[in-house]
mmCIF file of C-alpha atoms and ligand atoms in Angstrom:
data_model
loop_
_atom_site.group_PDB
_atom_site.id
_atom_site.type_symbol
_atom_site.label_atom_id
_atom_site.label_comp_id
_atom_site.label_asym_id
_atom_site.label_seq_id
_atom_site.Cartn_x
_atom_site.Cartn_y
_atom_site.Cartn_z
ATOM 1 C CA MET A 164 89.212 279.502 -118.680
ATOM 2 C CA LEU A 165 86.566 282.202 -119.022
ATOM 3 C CA ASP A 166 83.862 279.992 -117.601
ATOM 4 C CA TRP A 167 83.615 281.962 -114.363
ATOM 5 C CA TRP A 168 81.988 284.958 -116.011
ATOM 6 C CA LEU A 169 79.241 283.202 -117.962
ATOM 7 C CA PRO A 170 76.236 281.693 -116.198
ATOM 8 C CA GLU A 171 76.625 277.963 -115.699
ATOM 9 C CA ASN A 172 75.862 276.012 -118.850
ATOM 10 C CA VAL A 173 73.246 273.312 -118.255
ATOM 11 C CA SER A 174 72.192 272.591 -121.823
ATOM 12 C CA THR A 175 73.384 269.932 -124.227
ATOM 13 C CA TYR A 176 74.367 272.476 -126.858
ATOM 14 C CA GLY A 177 75.762 275.188 -124.564
ATOM 15 C CA GLN A 178 79.364 274.081 -125.088
ATOM 16 C CA GLU A 179 79.196 274.887 -128.769
ATOM 17 C CA ILE A 180 77.942 278.407 -128.093
ATOM 18 C CA ASP A 181 80.493 279.020 -125.352
ATOM 19 C CA TRP A 182 83.376 277.876 -127.495
ATOM 20 C CA LEU A 183 82.449 280.381 -130.219
ATOM 21 C CA PHE A 184 81.850 283.090 -127.648
ATOM 22 C CA HIS A 185 85.299 282.594 -126.167
ATOM 23 C CA LEU A 186 86.972 282.466 -129.576
ATOM 24 C CA ILE A 187 85.370 285.789 -130.561
ATOM 25 C CA TYR A 188 86.237 287.204 -127.162
ATOM 26 C CA TYR A 189 89.931 286.359 -127.582
ATOM 27 C CA ILE A 190 90.080 287.714 -131.129
ATOM 28 C CA THR A 191 88.453 291.018 -130.181
ATOM 29 C CA GLY A 192 90.438 291.171 -126.921
ATOM 30 C CA VAL A 193 93.785 290.765 -128.686
ATOM 31 C CA THR A 194 92.748 293.324 -131.332
ATOM 32 C CA PHE A 195 91.722 295.775 -128.630
ATOM 33 C CA VAL A 196 95.063 295.491 -126.835
ATOM 34 C CA LEU A 197 97.083 295.757 -130.065
ATOM 35 C CA VAL A 198 95.175 298.842 -131.226
ATOM 36 C CA PHE A 199 95.517 300.602 -127.888
ATOM 37 C CA VAL A 200 99.192 299.782 -127.392
ATOM 38 C CA THR A 201 99.945 301.007 -130.923
ATOM 39 C CA MET A 202 97.948 304.153 -130.315
ATOM 40 C CA LEU A 203 99.765 304.904 -127.062
ATOM 41 C CA VAL A 204 103.175 304.240 -128.639
ATOM 42 C CA PHE A 205 102.339 306.581 -131.534
ATOM 43 C CA LEU A 206 101.081 309.248 -129.142
ATOM 44 C CA VAL A 207 104.490 309.300 -127.494
ATOM 45 C CA MET A 208 106.606 308.767 -130.624
ATOM 46 C CA TYR A 209 104.936 311.464 -132.681
ATOM 47 C CA ARG A 210 104.251 314.001 -129.970
ATOM 48 C CA ASP A 211 104.886 317.671 -130.681
ATOM 49 C CA ARG A 212 108.509 318.659 -130.234
ATOM 50 C CA PRO A 213 110.389 321.854 -131.048
ATOM 51 C CA GLY A 214 111.450 321.949 -134.656
ATOM 52 C CA ARG A 215 109.253 319.034 -135.797
ATOM 53 C CA ARG A 216 106.906 319.815 -138.707
ATOM 54 C CA ALA A 217 103.649 318.008 -139.422
ATOM 55 C CA ARG A 218 103.732 315.926 -142.595
ATOM 56 C CA TYR A 219 100.753 315.395 -144.862
ATOM 57 C CA THR A 220 100.177 311.818 -146.005
ATOM 58 C CA HIS A 221 97.831 310.264 -148.528
ATOM 59 C CA GLY A 222 97.859 306.993 -146.643
ATOM 60 C CA ASN A 223 99.284 303.635 -147.519
ATOM 61 C CA THR A 224 97.381 301.478 -149.974
ATOM 62 C CA THR A 225 99.067 298.209 -148.975
ATOM 63 C CA LEU A 226 98.316 298.799 -145.311
ATOM 64 C CA GLU A 227 94.691 299.646 -146.050
ATOM 65 C CA ILE A 228 94.212 296.511 -148.119
ATOM 66 C CA VAL A 229 95.731 294.426 -145.323
ATOM 67 C CA TRP A 230 93.543 295.832 -142.568
ATOM 68 C CA THR A 231 90.462 295.390 -144.719
ATOM 69 C CA VAL A 232 91.210 291.869 -145.909
ATOM 70 C CA VAL A 233 92.335 290.458 -142.555
ATOM 71 C CA PRO A 234 89.141 291.348 -140.619
ATOM 72 C CA ALA A 235 87.037 290.208 -143.587
ATOM 73 C CA LEU A 236 88.832 286.855 -143.538
ATOM 74 C CA ILE A 237 88.349 286.544 -139.783
ATOM 75 C CA LEU A 238 84.614 287.135 -140.239
ATOM 76 C CA VAL A 239 84.399 284.532 -142.997
ATOM 77 C CA ILE A 240 86.272 281.997 -140.836
ATOM 78 C CA LEU A 241 84.001 282.730 -137.839
ATOM 79 C CA THR A 242 80.979 282.231 -140.068
ATOM 80 C CA ILE A 243 82.265 278.862 -141.247
ATOM 81 C CA LEU A 244 83.082 277.832 -137.678
ATOM 82 C CA SER A 245 79.598 278.719 -136.430
ATOM 83 C CA VAL A 246 77.754 276.738 -139.094
ATOM 84 C CA PRO A 247 77.788 273.423 -137.156
ATOM 85 C CA ALA A 248 76.371 275.046 -133.990
ATOM 86 C CA TRP A 249 73.752 276.965 -135.956
ATOM 87 C CA SER A 250 72.596 273.933 -137.893
ATOM 88 C CA LYS A 251 72.447 271.777 -134.762
ATOM 89 C CA ILE A 252 70.552 274.309 -132.631
ATOM 90 C CA LYS A 253 68.395 276.187 -135.105
ATOM 91 C CA MET A 254 68.072 274.032 -138.207
ATOM 92 C CA THR A 255 67.485 270.571 -136.772
ATOM 93 C CA MET A 256 64.709 269.440 -134.486
ATOM 94 C CA PRO A 257 65.426 266.299 -132.474
ATOM 95 C CA GLU A 258 62.549 263.854 -132.109
ATOM 96 C CA THR A 259 60.604 264.250 -128.887
ATOM 97 C CA ASP A 260 57.190 263.641 -127.398
ATOM 98 C CA PHE A 261 57.504 266.638 -125.077
ATOM 99 C CA VAL A 262 56.007 269.745 -126.643
ATOM 100 C CA VAL A 263 54.904 272.965 -124.977
ATOM 101 C CA GLN A 264 53.434 276.076 -126.497
ATOM 102 C CA VAL A 265 54.740 279.397 -125.271
ATOM 103 C CA THR A 266 52.806 282.527 -126.101
ATOM 104 C CA ALA A 267 54.494 285.747 -125.131
ATOM 105 C CA LYS A 268 52.431 288.819 -124.402
ATOM 106 C CA GLN A 269 52.945 292.142 -122.721
ATOM 107 C CA PHE A 270 54.199 291.202 -120.111
ATOM 108 C CA ASN A 271 54.027 287.496 -119.415
ATOM 109 C CA TRP A 272 54.966 284.083 -120.688
ATOM 110 C CA GLN A 273 51.930 281.866 -121.179
ATOM 111 C CA VAL A 274 52.929 278.227 -121.141
ATOM 112 C CA THR A 275 50.420 275.745 -122.524
ATOM 113 C CA TYR A 276 50.648 271.986 -122.058
ATOM 114 C CA PRO A 277 48.540 269.820 -124.353
ATOM 115 C CA GLY A 278 46.986 267.893 -121.457
ATOM 116 C CA PRO A 279 46.344 264.139 -121.350
ATOM 117 C CA ASP A 280 45.150 263.941 -124.976
ATOM 118 C CA GLY A 281 48.453 265.289 -126.281
ATOM 119 C CA GLN A 282 46.661 267.784 -128.542
ATOM 120 C CA PHE A 283 46.795 271.551 -128.409
ATOM 121 C CA GLY A 284 43.618 273.546 -128.782
ATOM 122 C CA THR A 285 41.454 271.065 -126.879
ATOM 123 C CA ALA A 286 39.526 271.463 -123.638
ATOM 124 C CA ASP A 287 42.120 269.698 -121.486
ATOM 125 C CA ASP A 288 44.978 272.086 -122.313
ATOM 126 C CA LYS A 289 46.592 273.577 -119.238
ATOM 127 C CA THR A 290 48.065 277.056 -119.299
ATOM 128 C CA LEU A 291 50.478 278.389 -116.695
ATOM 129 C CA LEU A 292 51.674 281.920 -116.296
ATOM 130 C CA ASP A 293 55.384 282.709 -116.080
ATOM 131 C CA GLU A 294 56.469 279.209 -115.233
ATOM 132 C CA MET A 295 57.397 276.119 -117.143
ATOM 133 C CA HIS A 296 58.097 272.673 -115.745
ATOM 134 C CA VAL A 297 60.153 270.172 -117.705
ATOM 135 C CA PRO A 298 62.021 266.960 -116.975
ATOM 136 C CA VAL A 299 65.798 266.811 -117.004
ATOM 137 C CA ASN A 300 67.635 265.047 -119.867
ATOM 138 C CA LYS A 301 64.675 265.338 -122.168
ATOM 139 C CA VAL A 302 64.378 267.196 -125.442
ATOM 140 C CA VAL A 303 61.776 269.903 -124.958
ATOM 141 C CA ARG A 304 60.219 271.355 -128.063
ATOM 142 C CA VAL A 305 58.858 274.863 -127.707
ATOM 143 C CA ILE A 306 56.329 276.315 -130.109
ATOM 144 C CA LEU A 307 56.891 279.994 -129.652
ATOM 145 C CA LYS A 308 54.280 282.611 -130.457
ATOM 146 C CA SER A 309 53.558 286.204 -129.622
ATOM 147 C CA GLN A 310 50.219 287.787 -128.962
ATOM 148 C CA ASP A 311 51.268 291.391 -129.507
ATOM 149 C CA VAL A 312 54.809 292.627 -130.119
ATOM 150 C CA ILE A 313 58.233 291.030 -130.535
ATOM 151 C CA HIS A 314 59.507 289.353 -127.366
ATOM 152 C CA SER A 315 62.573 287.232 -126.851
ATOM 153 C CA PHE A 316 62.688 283.881 -125.086
ATOM 154 C CA PHE A 317 65.995 283.840 -123.228
ATOM 155 C CA VAL A 318 67.396 281.402 -120.720
ATOM 156 C CA PRO A 319 71.042 282.242 -120.122
ATOM 157 C CA GLN A 320 71.957 278.874 -118.580
ATOM 158 C CA PHE A 321 70.404 277.025 -121.531
ATOM 159 C CA ARG A 322 72.294 279.253 -124.008
ATOM 160 C CA MET A 323 68.992 279.638 -125.760
ATOM 161 C CA LYS A 324 67.608 282.849 -127.162
ATOM 162 C CA GLN A 325 64.856 283.203 -129.709
ATOM 163 C CA ASP A 326 62.562 286.041 -130.694
ATOM 164 C CA ALA A 327 58.825 285.501 -130.509
ATOM 165 C CA VAL A 328 57.339 287.221 -133.533
ATOM 166 C CA PRO A 329 53.637 288.090 -133.913
ATOM 167 C CA GLY A 330 52.017 286.027 -136.640
ATOM 168 C CA ARG A 331 54.668 283.331 -136.600
ATOM 169 C CA GLU A 332 55.019 279.981 -134.866
ATOM 170 C CA ILE A 333 58.685 279.394 -134.233
ATOM 171 C CA ARG A 334 59.854 275.945 -133.207
ATOM 172 C CA GLN A 335 62.850 275.705 -130.917
ATOM 173 C CA TRP A 336 64.257 273.064 -128.620
ATOM 174 C CA PHE A 337 66.448 272.600 -125.608
ATOM 175 C CA GLU A 338 67.626 269.750 -123.427
ATOM 176 C CA VAL A 339 68.772 270.443 -119.892
ATOM 177 C CA VAL A 340 71.207 268.188 -118.062
ATOM 178 C CA LYS A 341 70.866 269.574 -114.542
ATOM 179 C CA PRO A 342 67.716 269.930 -112.433
ATOM 180 C CA GLY A 343 67.101 273.378 -110.998
ATOM 181 C CA ARG A 344 65.194 276.600 -111.270
ATOM 182 C CA TYR A 345 66.277 278.900 -114.066
ATOM 183 C CA GLU A 346 65.389 282.493 -114.672
ATOM 184 C CA TRP A 347 63.577 283.179 -117.928
ATOM 185 C CA PRO A 348 63.596 286.862 -118.833
ATOM 186 C CA CYS A 349 62.243 288.535 -121.931
ATOM 187 C CA ALA A 350 65.286 289.810 -123.818
ATOM 188 C CA GLU A 351 63.564 292.145 -126.257
ATOM 189 C CA LEU A 352 62.449 295.591 -125.158
ATOM 190 C CA CYS A 353 58.731 295.017 -125.545
ATOM 191 C CA GLY A 354 57.086 297.938 -123.800
ATOM 192 C CA PHE A 355 56.560 299.657 -120.504
ATOM 193 C CA GLY A 356 56.569 296.506 -118.354
ATOM 194 C CA HIS A 357 59.440 294.796 -120.168
ATOM 195 C CA SER A 358 61.778 294.803 -117.173
ATOM 196 C CA GLY A 359 59.193 292.883 -115.145
ATOM 197 C CA MET A 360 58.599 290.277 -117.830
ATOM 198 C CA ARG A 361 60.214 287.144 -116.574
ATOM 199 C CA GLY A 362 59.334 283.629 -115.650
ATOM 200 C CA TRP A 363 61.030 280.583 -114.174
ATOM 201 C CA ILE A 364 61.764 277.258 -115.749
ATOM 202 C CA TYR A 365 61.772 274.377 -113.293
ATOM 203 C CA VAL A 366 63.811 271.410 -114.424
ATOM 204 C CA HIS A 367 62.816 268.324 -112.448
ATOM 205 C CA THR A 368 64.118 264.811 -112.116
ATOM 206 C CA PRO A 369 61.797 262.415 -113.983
ATOM 207 C CA ASP A 370 60.159 261.310 -110.696
ATOM 208 C CA GLU A 371 59.518 264.850 -109.523
ATOM 209 C CA TYR A 372 58.253 265.831 -112.920
ATOM 210 C CA GLY A 373 55.854 262.895 -112.938
ATOM 211 C CA LYS A 374 54.477 264.009 -109.590
ATOM 212 C CA TRP A 375 54.163 267.607 -110.686
ATOM 213 C CA ALA A 376 52.412 266.606 -113.908
ATOM 214 C CA ALA A 377 50.019 264.330 -112.039
ATOM 215 C CA GLN A 378 49.064 267.200 -109.751
ATOM 216 C CA ASN A 379 48.873 269.891 -112.389
ATOM 217 C CA LEU A 380 48.291 268.538 -115.866
ATOM 218 C CA THR A 381 45.670 265.843 -115.450
ATOM 219 C CA ALA A 382 41.981 266.475 -116.032
ATOM 220 C CA GLU A 383 41.228 266.531 -112.292
ATOM 221 C CA ALA A 384 43.929 269.088 -111.680
ATOM 222 C CA ALA A 385 42.048 271.938 -113.350
ATOM 223 C CA PRO A 386 42.986 275.023 -111.364
ATOM 224 C CA ALA A 387 40.033 277.160 -110.364
ATOM 225 C CA GLY A 388 39.225 279.666 -113.067
ATOM 226 C CA ALA A 389 40.847 277.796 -115.951
ATOM 227 C CA GLU A 390 37.931 277.320 -118.287
ATOM 228 C CA PRO A 391 38.294 275.321 -121.423
ATOM 229 C CA LYS A 392 38.931 277.816 -124.148
ATOM 230 C CA PRO A 393 36.484 278.216 -126.990
ATOM 231 C CA GLU A 394 38.038 277.690 -130.400
ATOM 232 C CA GLY A 395 39.944 280.647 -131.690
ATOM 233 C CA THR A 396 39.886 282.750 -128.551
ATOM 234 C CA LYS A 397 42.599 283.318 -126.057
ATOM 235 C CA ALA A 398 42.696 281.062 -123.061
ATOM 236 C CA GLU A 399 42.316 282.550 -119.627
ATOM 237 C CA THR A 400 45.620 282.182 -117.921
ATOM 238 C CA THR A 401 45.840 281.237 -114.310
ATOM 239 C CA LYS A 402 48.710 281.080 -111.933
ATOM 240 C CA ALA A 403 49.684 277.444 -111.531
ATOM 241 C CA GLU A 404 48.139 276.198 -108.329
ATOM 242 C CA PRO A 405 50.791 274.484 -106.241
ATOM 243 C CA LYS A 406 53.472 277.178 -106.262
ATOM 244 C CA LYS A 407 55.156 275.476 -103.342
ATOM 245 C CA GLU A 408 56.203 272.571 -105.561
ATOM 246 C CA GLY A 409 58.426 274.790 -107.654
ATOM 247 C CA LYS A 410 59.373 277.316 -105.012
ATOM 248 C CA ALA A 411 60.948 274.597 -102.882
ATOM 249 C CA LYS A 412 63.438 273.781 -105.629
ATOM 250 C CA LYS A 413 66.683 275.567 -105.763
HETATM 251 CU CU1 CU B 517 58.673 290.901 -123.679
#
């Protein structure tokens, strides 16, 4: 019913997030209306009138216990209800052979593919700047790192948000069910250029992805300027060569 105001959900676990979001929305919405209606009624009922004296009150213990216990119970219930979504999205890692490394820095996303040998940290790694290409209906594992400050990997349509923390390698995953081009902003105020820190995630059909990978991830596809990185130093990042491939997608 509230689906019109959230970005379209294209991820396998988005439903579970949306359901909780809507539940919390209704609970807070109803509370908001009740509080305001009560306040307005009291404003009228207890307005100043000739001959009416103010009365001092010490409060009502029963009422205070009730309005403390009820919200506390609601929070406990919401916690219990969100456990399945949390454990599915954050605590479990589905098996997959598709792994990319994302290193956030002020103010870009650096996306590294392991290259034909399937290993990170080798000469055939390919690094793109501010774009990621993945196949549809495939579990994508992201190894998330930060080079400087805290950033946040956020793709609204995937219902995925995760901080990138310096010094940590955080593993996350997503699986998208609809091909397209999705905006990928940084959702953590990370410095002067934060508002310009965004990339695009291109979700391809398996055929299209195969073609893109053949053009961009094979040994021959080395974009000019992408030198193999020496051990332990940062790779030079280059804009992915055939921009047209992704740009054409909608
Ligand atoms: Cu950032």
